[in-house]
Amino acid sequence: MLDKSYRPQEVEEKLYSRWMESGAFECGRNDSEDAFTIVIPPPNVTGNLHMGHALNNTLQDILVRFERMRGKDVLWQPGTDHAGIATQMVVERQLAEQNVTRHDLGREAFIDKIWDWKAQSGGSIIGQLHRLGASCDWRRERFTMDEGLSKAVRKVFVQLYKEGLIYRDKRLVNWDPKFHTAISDLEVEQKEVNSHMWHFRYPIEGEEGRYIIVATTRPETMLGDTGVAVHPDDDRYKDLIGKHVILPIVGRRIPIVADEYADPEQGSGAVKITPAHDFNDFEVGKRAGLEVINIMDINACLNDEVPEAYRGMERFEARKKIVAEIESLGLLEKIEDHTHMVPYGDRSGVVIEPFLTDQWFADAATLAQPAIRAVEQGRTKFVPAKWTNTYYDWMRNIQPWCISRQLWWGHRIPAWFGPDNMIFVEETEEQALAAAKAHYGSDVELHQDEDVLDTWFSSALWPFSTLGWPDKTPELAKYYQTDVLITGFDIIFFWVARMMMMGLHFMDDEPPFHTVYIHALVRDEHGAKMSKSKGNVVDPLDLIDRYGADALRFFLAASAAQGRDVRLSEQRVEGYRNFTTKLWNAARFCEMNDCAVADGFDPFGVKDPVNRWIVGEVAKCEAAVREALEGERDGYRFNDAAGAVYAFTWNVFCDWYLELAKIPFQGDDEAIKSETRSTAAWVLDQILKLLHPFMPFVTEELWQSVAANRSTDLIVADWPVYPENAVDADAEAELEWLQGLVSGIRGVRAEMNVPAGAKIPLIFNDGNDVQKDRLTRHWEVISRLARLESKDVDAELPKGSLQFVHDGATVALPLAGAMDLDAEKARLAKEIGKLEGYMTGLNKKLGNEKFVSSAPEAVVQGERDKLSEAEIKLAKLKEAAERLAEL
């Protein structure tokens, strides 16, 4: 016998271990040629499960469990990313506690420390994914620094270099002065800062007393200016184009150039150009042929390219000194308060410096072309489709990809330098030495590039490197192309686009996936983005502890509407825990009524209309879930699938069918009783199958508990397949009529505030013979569900009868004897007055322009929602009052 309540804490770990030990998650379990593959977006080895991970992996697991039950050979490929800068930072912090730096240890010893850390503490997120129920093939878990994946990285780098698609160049990069490395745009966090705009006068060469005024938010960079730009159509400066200014403090003679980058509407219309310390200025400098002077070192302190008094100064200290000196020279025009965006390293927390340095770059523009075509041709599609344009915008305007990082932890660049700095790029040092010997004619000493590759470089190979590439493995042949990639919009550029580039280039023009499903953000219940600084971060593990993994998973699936952010409501998670309880109680009810599938039972041959109806409803529910999860129409609609199985389980099975089944359960007709018991047990089994992808733990526990001698665990049971004629139209029409009648009566009772315990008579007039027959045959259940004491057909209506029309027939409910009509009229009038007063207050608040403009958007929307709910309630109260007035 099932326990009275479901306790997920006692079940989840037990079932997960059972699945793991049975090999249920493993690919290759069956001989199906029909494969289904998903690669997990590899979380950082340093990471912990957050709500974004929970959403992402829940959606993947739903598809994986669904397709596994459908008989496909499923591979959900798991793994973690080595997360170069994040991991190095963790270990460096630990060393700092011992007053040790990585430089004290040296490169090899420091890397050994990182491997030790990974073995002991890294990858805790994997265990957290287990708690969520993620059914990945864990025996195939990969790490981006595994030897097999490292081999793939080396091969890709060498091949792209020899094809001219990787090269070394001196360009501007995002430089992190704390970690001493270039970082990607993704690792740059733009923060709004209240600062100043400084306006300096630059003297025109040879024109005493004439100046051109430039404005800057970064005075410290002016020592590296090599030009001033004005718009070619700006009449104020046409006579100055081609002339020179004398750079204050430095004394350098720099040209005035014409370039459309200068905006005549902004400031003075003239802009200082510092090619070595601003990305836009770098491009202007290239067009105008300006000198590029780097005035900072790796610590963002001024170097020897500046006047001696400034050498070695930290950049922001230099800023103060420069402003003071400009003012003392009489060249400070004005200082304005100014709010602007400043780039910070998302991990270091320091201001990022555009920095000119030698780096390795990939020719992203060339690699992007096949990736653009694949989407244009429909070989890969984005869901929701709106993200297609985001992808195109990025890819069609893509810049060279800086792939080198000045770190120690990561894939070391397979490039070696000869005595004259000749570069030899090979997969191994032995091959590089051989190439050098062939070049120089004798053995020479080489030294390997100190840099490592951007983490995204190895992640870009994930869909095929994890399958054994560059070796031609059976897994590669069977599971590539993968099916759907589920990820967040924030890494379309940095991961999705790069996987497309690399997959097409190295896998014979085959995209790495046919669909990219972009899920939304998980926000707090007010719609605000979660952040530690706001204190509104919710730990998914806390919710699992309180409500169980199934409740959290179902909430996430039910909330995952395409293009709409998820608002995390603990109350809704609790509501889905109640859904778990509802399912558990329904199973207990079936068990207490001896519901079991009899030998030879054919659900599609049942006789009773109620049983024929519920069998058809099961088939309709399965079709809705399957269509939403197959993704063939309108992409993957997780919320529709969850909504369909929820509505069927709670509303159709629990609230209607089991109530209807009580009649035969308690009756004397053994044939109908036996058929209903088998039908109820069969329907419960179908529900467990349909719900399993969403709520794997409670469904598996019930599957193993409510029936003896299961031939297989639910996780690998067959997905339901029903005959085309599963829906009985006559039974469907009959039960819809019955439900409509009961619902109509219940609605009137609730609207009129009829006491719950009061039984009222029913008068049924103007119905046809079919309706009258239905009323008679189902009277026992109708009277119990609608709390009726008697029925009359085609009878005279007594005074005080409330009427409504149902399927053409008149349904009358004499209420006078069941309630005090005058007291109810008074109650309604009082409630209407109270509600109207409440709405007056809300309207006054929302009419206050100061409140609307200054209060947080979520607060204002909350007040609007309250008003909308009140308006609906008021309309219902007034309708009820009008009905009573007629009695």
C-alpha angles and dihedrals in degrees: 000000000000117000116255092251138026114244109193094188089065095044111038101066092042093052095043090054090048092053092047094048092047093053091238092146096051125109118230093043091129135031095244115141087203104092128188118197135185125173115209115236093248109242118219112273086233094053136108127209113274131175093268090056090046092054094043096049095041090057091048092048092050091057093042094052091043094052093041089057089048088063100255123142097250127200119183101182113210133191147124136253121239089227097208105208096030094052095043089051093053093053094042089054090053090050091048089060086062092044090248127129129201088249089060089057100039127228102288096044091046092052089049087055090054092050088050090051091049092051092051106032111004124104099029086144089072091064089047090054088054088058090053089055098248107173099204121154091257095182086069094051111148135198121204090235094052112125093247093053092042088055089055091049093053093048093050094048093049095045094048091047092052090047089054093247094114120051142158119247144158107247142140116277137174100268122200107208092196099051094030094228142109112253133197126254087253090063092053117092117200112217128187109239131188105226140127142276111224119205114205130188114228111198116236110237112250095003108099113216095009120118140174113221119222127184126214141173090202111054091170091071095057090087086068096048114132100172149006119230128208129177112265091230096048104115092200092069107027092107091052098054107113094020125105140238127209109240108233119241091008098053092215118153108232130178131246107230134187115239133152090227087081108087114212089204095057119081113308092340091245122102131194113235120220104171095184096053109035129053095218092044090052090059092045089050092053092050093047097039093239124170115260113221120181107207099178138071128219090279092055090249120135115266136206093288090081131069112289095251090064101043115123094010119140108249098247093046087050089052091061093046093048093050090049093049093046088053092048089053090054091244100115107106098181145314120232131191107250136181116206144149118271124192117237130182105252091220104029095041092216128122111271117234124212098233133187111227144139109271141158116254136190119218093242094171092063094041090049096061098077089041090056092047093050090060094041089054092049094243087125121026133190123228116232089035093220089079090066091078091048088054093047093048091054097042096046092052098036121150129211109290114237102217101174126091128190094229136112098221113075142050106325112229109257094228126116128195124220127214091276092042092259107159123232115189114193138142093248137025090241090058091047092051090049091050090048092050090051089050099044098031093236142049113288136179115256131192122207122235109266094218128096129213126266109266089238090063093067092037089056089066094049100109092058107019090062088057093058103270131185083042114071097241127177088242091056091051094049106035103037122112092051118213116231130001113209114198146132125275093241093075100043088107100038103040113007094048093046093048087052091051095048097039093053093044098049103027101060096270092305113139114233093239138010095220135033111199111198111202123203131248122274106232132180121270091272093053096255121138112256116247137157091235091058092046092227099115114128118204110223090210089061090054091048089052091052104037108012131255093273093060092051093045093050092048091052093047094046090050097046099101113161113265095003124107119237115245107208110225117177087198090061092047087053088049091057089049084058088051088056088052091048090054092047092050091048089054090049090050090053091047093050090052093052094248110175133144107258121223111273094013113161112196090195092057099054118133107204113091092226091054093044088051096051092048089055091047089054090054092049091050092050091050091051093048094045095048092050094048098042089066094210094121117049093340125272113339104189094168092053091050092048092045092052096052092041093052092046095047099044104029105028105030104029102030098037116015098043090046090050090046092059089076096062091035089059096035134091100239100106094187094055091040091054093045092049093049091052092044093050091049091047093049091049089054091051091050091052090052094047092045097043098089089054102036106022100165104052092039093051091047091052093043091057094041109043097053132039126232101015110190092218142008114267093245090069098030118121119270110244119268118187134190118260092248094055092117113077105207094200094050090045092053092046095051093042087055092050093047092047092052095048093044091049092052092045090050092054092047092052094044093049093042092237108181111262093234096049116107115207134192123251126218115195115193137174094015123145125241094265091054093046090050091051091049091053097044094046098035094112093058094037093053092048097046095043096036096238125164101197145353133223124187121214092352131151113270115242121220114277095036118145114211139200133169121244119185091333095311124109115240114196127188116193101215102171094092095044100055145013101262095193092050090049091050089052092047092051092048091051093048092047091052092048092049093048089053090051091050091049088058092048093048090049091051094048090046089059104099092199092057094046094048099041106034118087112272091241091055093049091047089050091057090048090051090051090052092049092050091048091051091054092048092048092053091053093048092050091048090052091048091051091051092051091048089062094055 
